[in-house]
Tab-separated table of C-alpha atoms in Angstrom:
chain	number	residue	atom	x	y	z
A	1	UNK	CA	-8.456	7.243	-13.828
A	2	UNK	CA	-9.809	8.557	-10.655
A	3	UNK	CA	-8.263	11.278	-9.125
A	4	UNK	CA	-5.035	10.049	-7.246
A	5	UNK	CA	-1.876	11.793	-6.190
A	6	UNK	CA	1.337	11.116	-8.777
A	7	UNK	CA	3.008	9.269	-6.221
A	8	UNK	CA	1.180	5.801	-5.651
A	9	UNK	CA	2.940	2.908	-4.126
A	10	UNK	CA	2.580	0.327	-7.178
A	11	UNK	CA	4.167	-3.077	-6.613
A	12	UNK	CA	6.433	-4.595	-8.922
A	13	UNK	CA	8.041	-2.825	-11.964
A	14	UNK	CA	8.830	-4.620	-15.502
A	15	UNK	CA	12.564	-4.429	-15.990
A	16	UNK	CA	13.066	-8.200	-15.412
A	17	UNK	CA	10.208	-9.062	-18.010
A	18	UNK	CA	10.339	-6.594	-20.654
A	19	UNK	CA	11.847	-7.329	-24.370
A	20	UNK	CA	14.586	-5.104	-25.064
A	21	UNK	CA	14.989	-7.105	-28.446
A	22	UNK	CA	12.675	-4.999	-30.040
A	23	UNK	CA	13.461	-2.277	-32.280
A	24	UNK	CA	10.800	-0.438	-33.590
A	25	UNK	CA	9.788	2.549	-31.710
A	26	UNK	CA	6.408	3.451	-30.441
A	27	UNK	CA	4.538	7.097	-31.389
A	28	UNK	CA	2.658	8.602	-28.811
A	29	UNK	CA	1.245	11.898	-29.480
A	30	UNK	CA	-2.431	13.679	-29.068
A	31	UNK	CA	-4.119	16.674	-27.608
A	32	UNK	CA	-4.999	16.868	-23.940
A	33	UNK	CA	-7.219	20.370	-23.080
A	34	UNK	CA	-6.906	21.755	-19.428
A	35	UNK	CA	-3.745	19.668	-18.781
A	36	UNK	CA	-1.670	21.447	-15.317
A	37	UNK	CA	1.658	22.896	-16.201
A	38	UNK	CA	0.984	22.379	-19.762
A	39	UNK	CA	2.893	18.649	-19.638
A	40	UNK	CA	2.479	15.168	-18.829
A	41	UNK	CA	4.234	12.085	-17.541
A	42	UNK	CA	4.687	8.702	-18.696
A	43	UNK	CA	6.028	5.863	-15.933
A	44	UNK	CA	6.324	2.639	-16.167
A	45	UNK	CA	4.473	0.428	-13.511
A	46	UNK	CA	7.035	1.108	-10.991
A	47	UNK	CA	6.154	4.854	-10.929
A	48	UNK	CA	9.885	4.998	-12.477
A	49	UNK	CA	11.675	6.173	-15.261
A	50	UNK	CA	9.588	9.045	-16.511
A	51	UNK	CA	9.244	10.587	-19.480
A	52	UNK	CA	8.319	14.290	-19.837
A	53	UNK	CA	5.754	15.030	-22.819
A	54	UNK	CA	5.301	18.693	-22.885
A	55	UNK	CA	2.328	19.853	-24.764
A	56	UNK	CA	2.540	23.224	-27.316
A	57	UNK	CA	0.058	26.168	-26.787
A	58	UNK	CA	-2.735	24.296	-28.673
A	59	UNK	CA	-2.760	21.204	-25.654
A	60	UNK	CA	-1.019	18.793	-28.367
A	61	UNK	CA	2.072	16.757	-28.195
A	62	UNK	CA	4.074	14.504	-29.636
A	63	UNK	CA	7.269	11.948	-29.450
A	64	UNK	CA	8.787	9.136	-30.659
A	65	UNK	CA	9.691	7.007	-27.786
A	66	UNK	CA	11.858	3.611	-27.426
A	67	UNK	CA	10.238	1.793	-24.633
A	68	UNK	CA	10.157	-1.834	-23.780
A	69	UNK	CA	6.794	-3.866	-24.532
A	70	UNK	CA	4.449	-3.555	-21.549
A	71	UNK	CA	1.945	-1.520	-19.127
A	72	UNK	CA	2.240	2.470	-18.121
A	73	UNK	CA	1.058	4.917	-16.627
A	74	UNK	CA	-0.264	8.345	-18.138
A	75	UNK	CA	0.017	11.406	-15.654
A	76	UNK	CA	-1.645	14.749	-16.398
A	77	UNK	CA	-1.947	16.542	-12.560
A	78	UNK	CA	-3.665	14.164	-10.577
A	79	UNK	CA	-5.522	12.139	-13.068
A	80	UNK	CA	-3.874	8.635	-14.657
A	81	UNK	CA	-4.638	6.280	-16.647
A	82	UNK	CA	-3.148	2.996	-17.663
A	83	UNK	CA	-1.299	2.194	-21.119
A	84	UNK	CA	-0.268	-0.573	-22.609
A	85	UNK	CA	2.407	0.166	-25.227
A	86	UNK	CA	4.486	-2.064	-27.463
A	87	UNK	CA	7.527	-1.115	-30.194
A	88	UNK	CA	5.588	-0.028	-33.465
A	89	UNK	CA	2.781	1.451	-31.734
A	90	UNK	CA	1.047	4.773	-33.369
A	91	UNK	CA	-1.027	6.021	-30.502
A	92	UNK	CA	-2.707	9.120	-29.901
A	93	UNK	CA	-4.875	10.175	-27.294
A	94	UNK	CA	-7.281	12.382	-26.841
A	95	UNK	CA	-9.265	13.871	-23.451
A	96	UNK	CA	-9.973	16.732	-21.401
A	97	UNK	CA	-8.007	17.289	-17.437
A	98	UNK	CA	-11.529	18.766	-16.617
A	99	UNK	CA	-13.411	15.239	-17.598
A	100	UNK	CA	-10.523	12.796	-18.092
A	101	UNK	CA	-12.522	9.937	-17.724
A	102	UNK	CA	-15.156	9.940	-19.983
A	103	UNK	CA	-13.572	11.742	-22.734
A	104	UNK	CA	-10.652	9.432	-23.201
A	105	UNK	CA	-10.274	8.045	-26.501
A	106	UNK	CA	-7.558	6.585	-28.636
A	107	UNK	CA	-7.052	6.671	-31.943
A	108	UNK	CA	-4.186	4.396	-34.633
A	109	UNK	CA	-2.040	1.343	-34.153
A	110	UNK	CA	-2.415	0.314	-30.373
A	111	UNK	CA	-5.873	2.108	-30.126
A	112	UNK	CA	-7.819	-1.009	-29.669
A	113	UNK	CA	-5.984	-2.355	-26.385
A	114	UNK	CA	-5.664	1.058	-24.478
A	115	UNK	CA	-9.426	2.043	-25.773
A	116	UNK	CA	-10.244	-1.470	-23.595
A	117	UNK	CA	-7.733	-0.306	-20.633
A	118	UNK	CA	-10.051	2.965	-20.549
A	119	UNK	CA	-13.268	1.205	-20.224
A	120	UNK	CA	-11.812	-1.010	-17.786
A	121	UNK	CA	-10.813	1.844	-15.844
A	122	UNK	CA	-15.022	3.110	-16.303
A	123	UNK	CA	-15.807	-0.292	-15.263
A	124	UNK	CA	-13.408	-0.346	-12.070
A	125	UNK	CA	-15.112	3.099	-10.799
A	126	UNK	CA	-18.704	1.843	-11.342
A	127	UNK	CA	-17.696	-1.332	-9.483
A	128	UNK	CA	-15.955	0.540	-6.786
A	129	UNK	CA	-19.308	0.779	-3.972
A	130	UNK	CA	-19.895	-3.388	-4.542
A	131	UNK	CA	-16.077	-4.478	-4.366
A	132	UNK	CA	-15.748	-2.095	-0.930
A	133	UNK	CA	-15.407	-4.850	2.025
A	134	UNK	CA	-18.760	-2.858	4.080
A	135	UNK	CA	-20.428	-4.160	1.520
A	136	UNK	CA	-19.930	-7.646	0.077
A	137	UNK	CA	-19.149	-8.262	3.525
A	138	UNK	CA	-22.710	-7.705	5.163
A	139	UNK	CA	-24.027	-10.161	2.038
A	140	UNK	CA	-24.685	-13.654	3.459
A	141	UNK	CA	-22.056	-16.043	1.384
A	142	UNK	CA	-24.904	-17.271	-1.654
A	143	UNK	CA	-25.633	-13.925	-2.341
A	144	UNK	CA	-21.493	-13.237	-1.752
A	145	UNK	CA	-21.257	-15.704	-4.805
A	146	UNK	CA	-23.592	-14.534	-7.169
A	147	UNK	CA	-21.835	-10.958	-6.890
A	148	UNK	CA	-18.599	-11.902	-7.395
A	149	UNK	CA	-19.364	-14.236	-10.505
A	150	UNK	CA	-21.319	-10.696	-11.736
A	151	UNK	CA	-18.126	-8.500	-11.667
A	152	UNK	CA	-16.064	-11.623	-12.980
A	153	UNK	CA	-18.616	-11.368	-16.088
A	154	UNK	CA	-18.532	-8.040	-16.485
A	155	UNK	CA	-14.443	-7.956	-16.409
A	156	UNK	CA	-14.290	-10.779	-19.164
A	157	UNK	CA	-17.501	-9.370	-21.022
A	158	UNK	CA	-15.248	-6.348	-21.640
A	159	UNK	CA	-11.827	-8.250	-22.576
A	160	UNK	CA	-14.105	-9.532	-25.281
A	161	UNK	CA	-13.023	-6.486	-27.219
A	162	UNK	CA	-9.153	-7.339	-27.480
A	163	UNK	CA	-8.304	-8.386	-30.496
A	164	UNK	CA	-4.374	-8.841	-29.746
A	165	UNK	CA	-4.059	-12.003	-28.136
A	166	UNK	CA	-0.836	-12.001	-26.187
A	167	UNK	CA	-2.434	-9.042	-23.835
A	168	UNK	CA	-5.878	-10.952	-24.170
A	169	UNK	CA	-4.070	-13.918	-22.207
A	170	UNK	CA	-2.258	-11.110	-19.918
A	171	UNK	CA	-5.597	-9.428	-18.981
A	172	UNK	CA	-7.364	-12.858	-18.334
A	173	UNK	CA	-4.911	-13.550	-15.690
A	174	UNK	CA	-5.083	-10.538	-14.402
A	175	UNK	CA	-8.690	-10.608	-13.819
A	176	UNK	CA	-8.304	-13.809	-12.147
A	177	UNK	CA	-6.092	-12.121	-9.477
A	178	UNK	CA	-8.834	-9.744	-9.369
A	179	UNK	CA	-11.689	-12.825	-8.820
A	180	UNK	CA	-9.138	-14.237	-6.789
A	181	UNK	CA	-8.549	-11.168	-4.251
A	182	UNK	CA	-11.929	-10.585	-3.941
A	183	UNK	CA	-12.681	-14.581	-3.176
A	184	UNK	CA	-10.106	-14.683	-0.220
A	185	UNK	CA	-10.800	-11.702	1.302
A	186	UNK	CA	-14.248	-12.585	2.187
A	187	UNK	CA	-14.237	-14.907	5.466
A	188	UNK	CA	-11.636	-12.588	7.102
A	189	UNK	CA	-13.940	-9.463	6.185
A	190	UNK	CA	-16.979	-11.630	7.411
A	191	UNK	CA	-14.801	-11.939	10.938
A	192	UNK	CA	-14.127	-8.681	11.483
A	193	UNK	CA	-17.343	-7.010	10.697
A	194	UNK	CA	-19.590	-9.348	12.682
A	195	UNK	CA	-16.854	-9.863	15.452
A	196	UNK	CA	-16.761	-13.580	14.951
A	197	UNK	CA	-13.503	-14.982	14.789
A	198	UNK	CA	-14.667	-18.545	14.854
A	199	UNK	CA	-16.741	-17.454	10.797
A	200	UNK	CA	-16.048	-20.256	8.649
A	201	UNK	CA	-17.305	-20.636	4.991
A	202	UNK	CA	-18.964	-23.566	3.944
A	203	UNK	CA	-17.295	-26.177	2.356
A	204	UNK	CA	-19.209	-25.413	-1.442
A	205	UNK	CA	-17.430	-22.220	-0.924
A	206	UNK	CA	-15.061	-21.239	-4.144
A	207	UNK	CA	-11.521	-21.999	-3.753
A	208	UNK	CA	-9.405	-18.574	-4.087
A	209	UNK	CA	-6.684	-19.174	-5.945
A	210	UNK	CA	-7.276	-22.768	-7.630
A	211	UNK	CA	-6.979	-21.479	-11.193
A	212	UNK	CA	-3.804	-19.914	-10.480
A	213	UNK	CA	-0.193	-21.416	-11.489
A	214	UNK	CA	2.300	-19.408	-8.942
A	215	UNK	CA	4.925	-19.945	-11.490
A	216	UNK	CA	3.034	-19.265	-14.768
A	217	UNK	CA	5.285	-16.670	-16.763
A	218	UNK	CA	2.742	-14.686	-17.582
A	219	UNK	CA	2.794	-12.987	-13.804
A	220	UNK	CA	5.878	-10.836	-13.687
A	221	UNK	CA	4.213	-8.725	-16.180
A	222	UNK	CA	1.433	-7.480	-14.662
A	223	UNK	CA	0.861	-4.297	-12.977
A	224	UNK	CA	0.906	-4.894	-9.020
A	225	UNK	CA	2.422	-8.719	-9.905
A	226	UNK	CA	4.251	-8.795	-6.373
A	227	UNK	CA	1.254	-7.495	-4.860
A	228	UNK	CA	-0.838	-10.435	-6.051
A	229	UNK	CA	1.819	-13.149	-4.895
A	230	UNK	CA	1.219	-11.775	-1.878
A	231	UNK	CA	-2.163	-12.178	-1.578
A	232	UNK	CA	-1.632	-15.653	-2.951
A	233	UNK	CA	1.288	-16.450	-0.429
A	234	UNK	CA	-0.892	-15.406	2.290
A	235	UNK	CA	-4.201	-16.900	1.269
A	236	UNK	CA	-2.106	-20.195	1.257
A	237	UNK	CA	-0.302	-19.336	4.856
A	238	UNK	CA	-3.083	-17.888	6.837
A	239	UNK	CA	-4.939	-19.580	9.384
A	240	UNK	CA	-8.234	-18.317	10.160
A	241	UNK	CA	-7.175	-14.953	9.008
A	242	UNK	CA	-4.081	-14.653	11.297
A	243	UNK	CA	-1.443	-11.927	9.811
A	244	UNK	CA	1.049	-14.337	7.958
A	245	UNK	CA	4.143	-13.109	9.348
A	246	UNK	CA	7.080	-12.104	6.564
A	247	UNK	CA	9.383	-14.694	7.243
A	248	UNK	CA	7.267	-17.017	6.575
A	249	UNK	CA	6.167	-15.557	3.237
A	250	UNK	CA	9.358	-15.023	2.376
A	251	UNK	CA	10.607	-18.728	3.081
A	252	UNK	CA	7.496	-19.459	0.674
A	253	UNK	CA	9.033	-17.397	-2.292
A	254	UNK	CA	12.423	-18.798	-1.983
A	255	UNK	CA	10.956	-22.311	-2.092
A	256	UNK	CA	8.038	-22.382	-4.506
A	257	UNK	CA	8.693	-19.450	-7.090
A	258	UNK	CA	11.536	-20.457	-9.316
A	259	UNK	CA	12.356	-16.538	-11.400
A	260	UNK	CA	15.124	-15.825	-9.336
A	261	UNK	CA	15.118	-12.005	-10.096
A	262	UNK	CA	11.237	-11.838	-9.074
A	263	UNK	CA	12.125	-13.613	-5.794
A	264	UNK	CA	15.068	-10.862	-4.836
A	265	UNK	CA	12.705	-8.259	-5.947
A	266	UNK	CA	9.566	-9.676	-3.658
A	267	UNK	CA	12.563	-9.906	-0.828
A	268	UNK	CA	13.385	-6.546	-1.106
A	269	UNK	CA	10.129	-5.347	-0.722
A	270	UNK	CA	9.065	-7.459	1.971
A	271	UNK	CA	12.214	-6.004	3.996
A	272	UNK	CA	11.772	-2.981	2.900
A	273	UNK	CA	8.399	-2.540	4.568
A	274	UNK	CA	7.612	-5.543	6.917
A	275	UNK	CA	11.007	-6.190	8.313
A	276	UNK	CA	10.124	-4.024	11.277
A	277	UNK	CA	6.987	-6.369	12.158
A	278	UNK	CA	8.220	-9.874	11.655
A	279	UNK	CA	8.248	-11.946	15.162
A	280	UNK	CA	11.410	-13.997	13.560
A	281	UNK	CA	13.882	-10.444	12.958
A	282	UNK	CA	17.288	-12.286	12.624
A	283	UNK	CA	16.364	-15.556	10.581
A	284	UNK	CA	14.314	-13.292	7.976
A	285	UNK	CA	17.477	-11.146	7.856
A	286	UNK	CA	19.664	-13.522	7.341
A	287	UNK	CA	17.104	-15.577	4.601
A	288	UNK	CA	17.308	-12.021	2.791
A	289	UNK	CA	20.773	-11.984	3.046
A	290	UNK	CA	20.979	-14.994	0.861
A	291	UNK	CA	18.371	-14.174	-1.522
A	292	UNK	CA	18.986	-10.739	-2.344
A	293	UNK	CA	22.412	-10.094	-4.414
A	294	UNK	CA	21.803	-6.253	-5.372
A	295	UNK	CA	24.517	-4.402	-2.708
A	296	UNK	CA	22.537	-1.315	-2.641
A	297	UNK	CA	19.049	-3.238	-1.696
A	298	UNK	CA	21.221	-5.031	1.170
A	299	UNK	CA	22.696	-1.879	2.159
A	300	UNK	CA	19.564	-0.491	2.682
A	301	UNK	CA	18.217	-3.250	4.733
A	302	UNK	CA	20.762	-3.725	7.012
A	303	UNK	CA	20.741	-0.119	8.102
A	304	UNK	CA	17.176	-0.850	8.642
A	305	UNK	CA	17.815	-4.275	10.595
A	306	UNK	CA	20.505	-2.300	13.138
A	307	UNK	CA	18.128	0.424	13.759
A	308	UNK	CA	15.402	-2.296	14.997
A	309	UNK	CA	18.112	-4.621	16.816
A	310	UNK	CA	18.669	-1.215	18.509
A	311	UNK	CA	14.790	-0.600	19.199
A	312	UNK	CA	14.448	-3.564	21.459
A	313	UNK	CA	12.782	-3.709	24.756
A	314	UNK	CA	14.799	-2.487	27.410
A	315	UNK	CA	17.098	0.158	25.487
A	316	UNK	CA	17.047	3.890	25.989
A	317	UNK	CA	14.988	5.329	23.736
A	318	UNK	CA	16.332	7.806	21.788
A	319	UNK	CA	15.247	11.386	22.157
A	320	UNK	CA	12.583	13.874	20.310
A	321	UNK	CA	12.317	17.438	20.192
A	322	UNK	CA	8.650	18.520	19.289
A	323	UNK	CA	6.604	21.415	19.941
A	324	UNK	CA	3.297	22.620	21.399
A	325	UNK	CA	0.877	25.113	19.456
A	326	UNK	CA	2.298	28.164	21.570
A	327	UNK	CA	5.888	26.564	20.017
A	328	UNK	CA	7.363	25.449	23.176
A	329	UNK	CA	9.721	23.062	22.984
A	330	UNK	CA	9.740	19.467	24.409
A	331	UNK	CA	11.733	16.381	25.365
A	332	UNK	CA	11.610	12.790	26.820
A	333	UNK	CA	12.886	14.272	29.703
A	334	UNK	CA	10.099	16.274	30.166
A	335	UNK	CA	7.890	13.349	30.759
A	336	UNK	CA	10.594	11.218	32.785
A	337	UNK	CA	9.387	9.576	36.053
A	338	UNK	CA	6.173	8.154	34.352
A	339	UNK	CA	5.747	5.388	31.530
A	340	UNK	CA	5.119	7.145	28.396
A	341	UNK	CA	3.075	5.705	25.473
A	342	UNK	CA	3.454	7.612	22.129
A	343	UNK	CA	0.839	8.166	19.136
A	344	UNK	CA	2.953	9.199	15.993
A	345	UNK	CA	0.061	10.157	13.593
A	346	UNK	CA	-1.396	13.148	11.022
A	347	UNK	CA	-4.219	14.903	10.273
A	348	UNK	CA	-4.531	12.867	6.695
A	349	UNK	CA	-4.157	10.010	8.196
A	350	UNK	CA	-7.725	8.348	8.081
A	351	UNK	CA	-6.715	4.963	10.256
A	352	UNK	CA	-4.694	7.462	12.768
A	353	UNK	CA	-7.785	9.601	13.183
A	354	UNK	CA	-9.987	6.523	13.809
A	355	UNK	CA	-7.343	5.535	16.666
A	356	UNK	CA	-8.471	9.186	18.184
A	357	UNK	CA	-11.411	8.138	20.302
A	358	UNK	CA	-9.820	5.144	21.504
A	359	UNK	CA	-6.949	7.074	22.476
A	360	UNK	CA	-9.668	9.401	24.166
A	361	UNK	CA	-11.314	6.881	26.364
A	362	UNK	CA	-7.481	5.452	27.022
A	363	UNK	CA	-6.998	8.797	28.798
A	364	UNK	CA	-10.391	8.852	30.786
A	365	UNK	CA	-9.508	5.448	31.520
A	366	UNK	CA	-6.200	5.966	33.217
A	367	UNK	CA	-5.980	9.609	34.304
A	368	UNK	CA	-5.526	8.852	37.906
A	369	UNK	CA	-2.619	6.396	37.399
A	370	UNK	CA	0.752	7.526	36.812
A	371	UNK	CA	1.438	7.411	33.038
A	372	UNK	CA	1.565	10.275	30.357
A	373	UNK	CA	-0.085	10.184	26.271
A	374	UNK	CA	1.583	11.747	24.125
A	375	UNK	CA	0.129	12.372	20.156
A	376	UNK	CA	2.970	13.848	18.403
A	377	UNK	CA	1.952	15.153	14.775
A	378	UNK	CA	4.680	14.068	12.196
A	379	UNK	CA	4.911	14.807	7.900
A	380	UNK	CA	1.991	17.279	8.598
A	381	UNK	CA	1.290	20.919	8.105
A	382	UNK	CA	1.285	23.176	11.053
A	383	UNK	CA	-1.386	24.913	9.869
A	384	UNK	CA	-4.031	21.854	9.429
A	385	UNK	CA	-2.781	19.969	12.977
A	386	UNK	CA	-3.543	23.504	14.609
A	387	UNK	CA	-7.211	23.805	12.946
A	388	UNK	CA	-7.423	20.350	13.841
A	389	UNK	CA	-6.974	21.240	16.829
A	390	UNK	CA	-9.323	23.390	17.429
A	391	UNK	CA	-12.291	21.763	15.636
A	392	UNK	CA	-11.450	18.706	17.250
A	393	UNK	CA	-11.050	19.707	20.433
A	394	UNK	CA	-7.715	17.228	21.157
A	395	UNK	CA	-7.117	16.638	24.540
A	396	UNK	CA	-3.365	15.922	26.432
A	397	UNK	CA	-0.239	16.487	25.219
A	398	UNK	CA	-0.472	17.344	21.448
A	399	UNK	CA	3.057	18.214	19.508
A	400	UNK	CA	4.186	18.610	16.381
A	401	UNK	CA	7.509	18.300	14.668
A	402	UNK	CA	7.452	18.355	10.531
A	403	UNK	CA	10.897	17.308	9.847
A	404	UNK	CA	10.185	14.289	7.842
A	405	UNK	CA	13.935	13.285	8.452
A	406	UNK	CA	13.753	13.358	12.140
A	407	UNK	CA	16.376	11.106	13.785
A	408	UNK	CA	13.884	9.899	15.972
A	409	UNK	CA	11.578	8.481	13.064
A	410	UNK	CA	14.395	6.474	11.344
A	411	UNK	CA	15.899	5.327	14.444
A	412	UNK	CA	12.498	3.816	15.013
A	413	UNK	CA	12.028	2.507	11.517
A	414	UNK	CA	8.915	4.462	11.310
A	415	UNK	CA	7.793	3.819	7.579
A	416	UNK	CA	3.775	4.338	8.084
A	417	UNK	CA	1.405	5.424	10.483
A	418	UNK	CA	-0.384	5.601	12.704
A	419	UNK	CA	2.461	3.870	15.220
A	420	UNK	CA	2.410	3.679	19.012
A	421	UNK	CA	5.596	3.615	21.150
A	422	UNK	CA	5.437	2.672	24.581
A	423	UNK	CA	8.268	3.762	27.216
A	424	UNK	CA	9.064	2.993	30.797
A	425	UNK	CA	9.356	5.378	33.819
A	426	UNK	CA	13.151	5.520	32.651
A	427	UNK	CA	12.789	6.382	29.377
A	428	UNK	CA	13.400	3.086	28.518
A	429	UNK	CA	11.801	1.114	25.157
A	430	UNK	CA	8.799	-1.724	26.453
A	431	UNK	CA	7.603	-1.688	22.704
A	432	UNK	CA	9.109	0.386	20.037
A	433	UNK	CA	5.508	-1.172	18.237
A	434	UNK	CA	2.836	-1.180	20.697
A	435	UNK	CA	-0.305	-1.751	20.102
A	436	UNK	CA	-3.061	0.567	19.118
A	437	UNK	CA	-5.310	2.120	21.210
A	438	UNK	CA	-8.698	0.166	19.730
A	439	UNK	CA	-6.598	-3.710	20.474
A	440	UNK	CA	-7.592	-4.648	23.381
A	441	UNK	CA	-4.369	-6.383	24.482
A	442	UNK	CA	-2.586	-2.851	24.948
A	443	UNK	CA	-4.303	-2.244	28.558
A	444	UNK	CA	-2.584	-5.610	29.753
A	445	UNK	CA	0.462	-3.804	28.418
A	446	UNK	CA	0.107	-0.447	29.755
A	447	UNK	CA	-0.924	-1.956	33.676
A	448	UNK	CA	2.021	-4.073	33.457
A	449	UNK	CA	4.187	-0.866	32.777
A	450	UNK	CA	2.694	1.076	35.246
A	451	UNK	CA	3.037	-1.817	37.957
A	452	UNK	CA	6.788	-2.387	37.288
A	453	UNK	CA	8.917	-0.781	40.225
């Protein structure tokens, strides 16, 4: 229930899991004071399919609905909350926009599971500060355990209240993903925060994912299911932390998970937004290609794949047009004759900005040798990257283009930032993914560039 944009990315939906059999409708109705635009939204856990609840001039609404069994999301503004409804249901709600979160109540048939969904949502918030990595990870690993086996209390303390026992068994697994997460997260947050990549735990130390069937059926219908796999597939892969690359997750999930339409749906995904970092491009193209069997899904990807087959080292790079803040315009040209490394990022962006005073010393560092930075400002407001600006006091070549469907961006299968891009004196690609400016491996990179004749 905190206070999120609408659009989240929430991993895996429940169309493959969900019991159409079912014919009895659910009621959903209530009063919700304050709400913006008068009207709500229900989505299911893919952030699909909505439903528009408008509420009358007295904040109330009502509808009967015919949804399949399983979780969803409530949307007033920016404020959620999770449901859990099932055919025969006779909820109704009742809260406040202004204090969503602690005046949340429901009332009639279903009351009892979304009342606990609520407080677990209360309890998520006031566990928040002790789940966040700076902290667990500065605990030494006894105390580690003793916090962890608190929150897992706490979590089934509260499931104590569910009286239905099919979610009862849903919500216990989910909480172990939870335990789980938490568990295998630690040694590579102990590595990076005391710069040790050599941190081991001991050997007493709790094994992740040991209580955990990969197959059990239960899975698929949990909020963020393909999200936990993950974290299981890579717990399982990793070696001392190392980034499990996707082909090798994905070669797991063809092999080990046996619901066929959860493995094209974890495929999709995984092309969708790691196919542009996987160090093995054509054989976890063509593994997708045999896994996946919706045309549109392998469609998409393969428009994807021939943009990054096109994006490989020694290709022109395709061309830009951004702009300065006086609104002059700019090309690669205008920086031919010197290597060129590019910083796509935005003011929002909180891991772009903390690339900024790496970037800053990268410049001090090489200002006498013949290369040019470039930060160009992309999906961002004019208005803020100017402050920014200003307040900031940005140094080098700073430009802007807000097109968010600027050729150069897909043509470079740009899907997140920040992102670095690193030319030649030609104009030619040396990394259409370069490193950032805080790894150290990018100055072996950049002298290497510059040396070239």
């Amino acid at each position: 229930m905190k206070k999120f944009f609408l659009l989240l990315f929430i991993s895996l939906g429940l169309a493959a899991c969900q019991n159409k059999t079912e014919s009895k409708a659910e009621i959903l109705s209530g009063m919700i004071k304050n709400a913006p635009d008068h009207q709500i939204v229900l989505l299911n856990a893919q952030n699909q399919n909505p439903v528009l609840l408008k509420l009358d001039q007295n904040d109330k609404f009502s509808d009967t609905l015919n949804l399949p069994k399983g979780y969803y999301k409530l949307n007033a503004g920016n404020q959620y909350t999770w449901l859990y409804l099932k055919p025969g249901d006779h909820l109704q709600i009742k809260t406040d926009f202004k204090d969503f979160d602690k005046q949340l109540i429901y009332k009639g048939r279903g009351a009892n599971i979304n009342n606990y969904l609520a407080q677990k949502m209360l309890l998520d918030i006031k566990l928040k500060p002790k789940t966040n990595y700076k902290f667990y990870g500065n605990l030494d690993e006894k105390a580690f355990i003793k916090l962890q086996d608190s929150i897992a209390t706490a979590y089934d303390n509260l499931l104590k209240m569910v009286h239905n026992k099919d979610f009862k068994a849903l919500e216990a697994l989910r909480n172990k993903f939870k335990k789980a997460r938490l568990i295998s997260r630690y040694p590579m947050v102990k590595r990076y925060l005391t710069h040790n990549n050599d941190y081991k735990v001991s050997e007493n130390f709790p094994q992740a994912y040991k209580d955990i069937q990969i197959n059990d059926t239960l899975i698929k219908q949990l909020p963020q299911a393909i999200s936990y796999i993950n974290d299981y597939i890579k717990n399982q892969l990793s070696v001392k932390g190392q980034e499990v690359d996707s082909y090798d997750k994905l070669q797991f999930v063809a092999q080990k998970i046996k619901d066929q339409k959860f493995v094209n749906e974890f495929a999709y995904k995984e092309a969708n937004y790691n196919l542009l970092y996987t160090k093995n491009l054509d054989k976890f193209y063509d593994l997708f290609n045999q896994i996946e069997k919706n045309p549109k899904y392998k469609a998409e990807i393969k428009i994807k794949y021939d943009n990054i087959k096109a994006m490989q080292p020694g290709v022109p790079s395709p061309d830009f047009t951004a702009y300065d803040s006086n609104g002059k315009a700019y090309h690669l040209k205008d920086f031919a004759g010197k290597p060129l490394y590019i910083d796509l990022w935005a003011t929002w962006c909180a891991p772009c900005r903390a690339e900024i005073p790496f970037l800053d010393k990268l410049k001090e560092q090489y200002k006498n040798k013949p290369i040019n930075f470039v930060s160009l400002d992309v999906y961002d407001n004019k208005a803020k990257w100017a402050q920014m600006l200003k307040t900031q006091k940005l140094s080098g070549w700073q430009l802007i283009n807000t097109d968010k469907k600027m050729p150069f961006l897909k043509k470079y299968v740009v899907d997140g930032i920040p992102r670095f891009i690193l030319l030649d004196k030609n104009g030619k690609i040396v990394s259409a993914d370069a490193p950032r400016p805080s790894e150290k491996r990018l100055i072996s990179l950049l002298d290497k560039t510059i040396n070239e004749k």
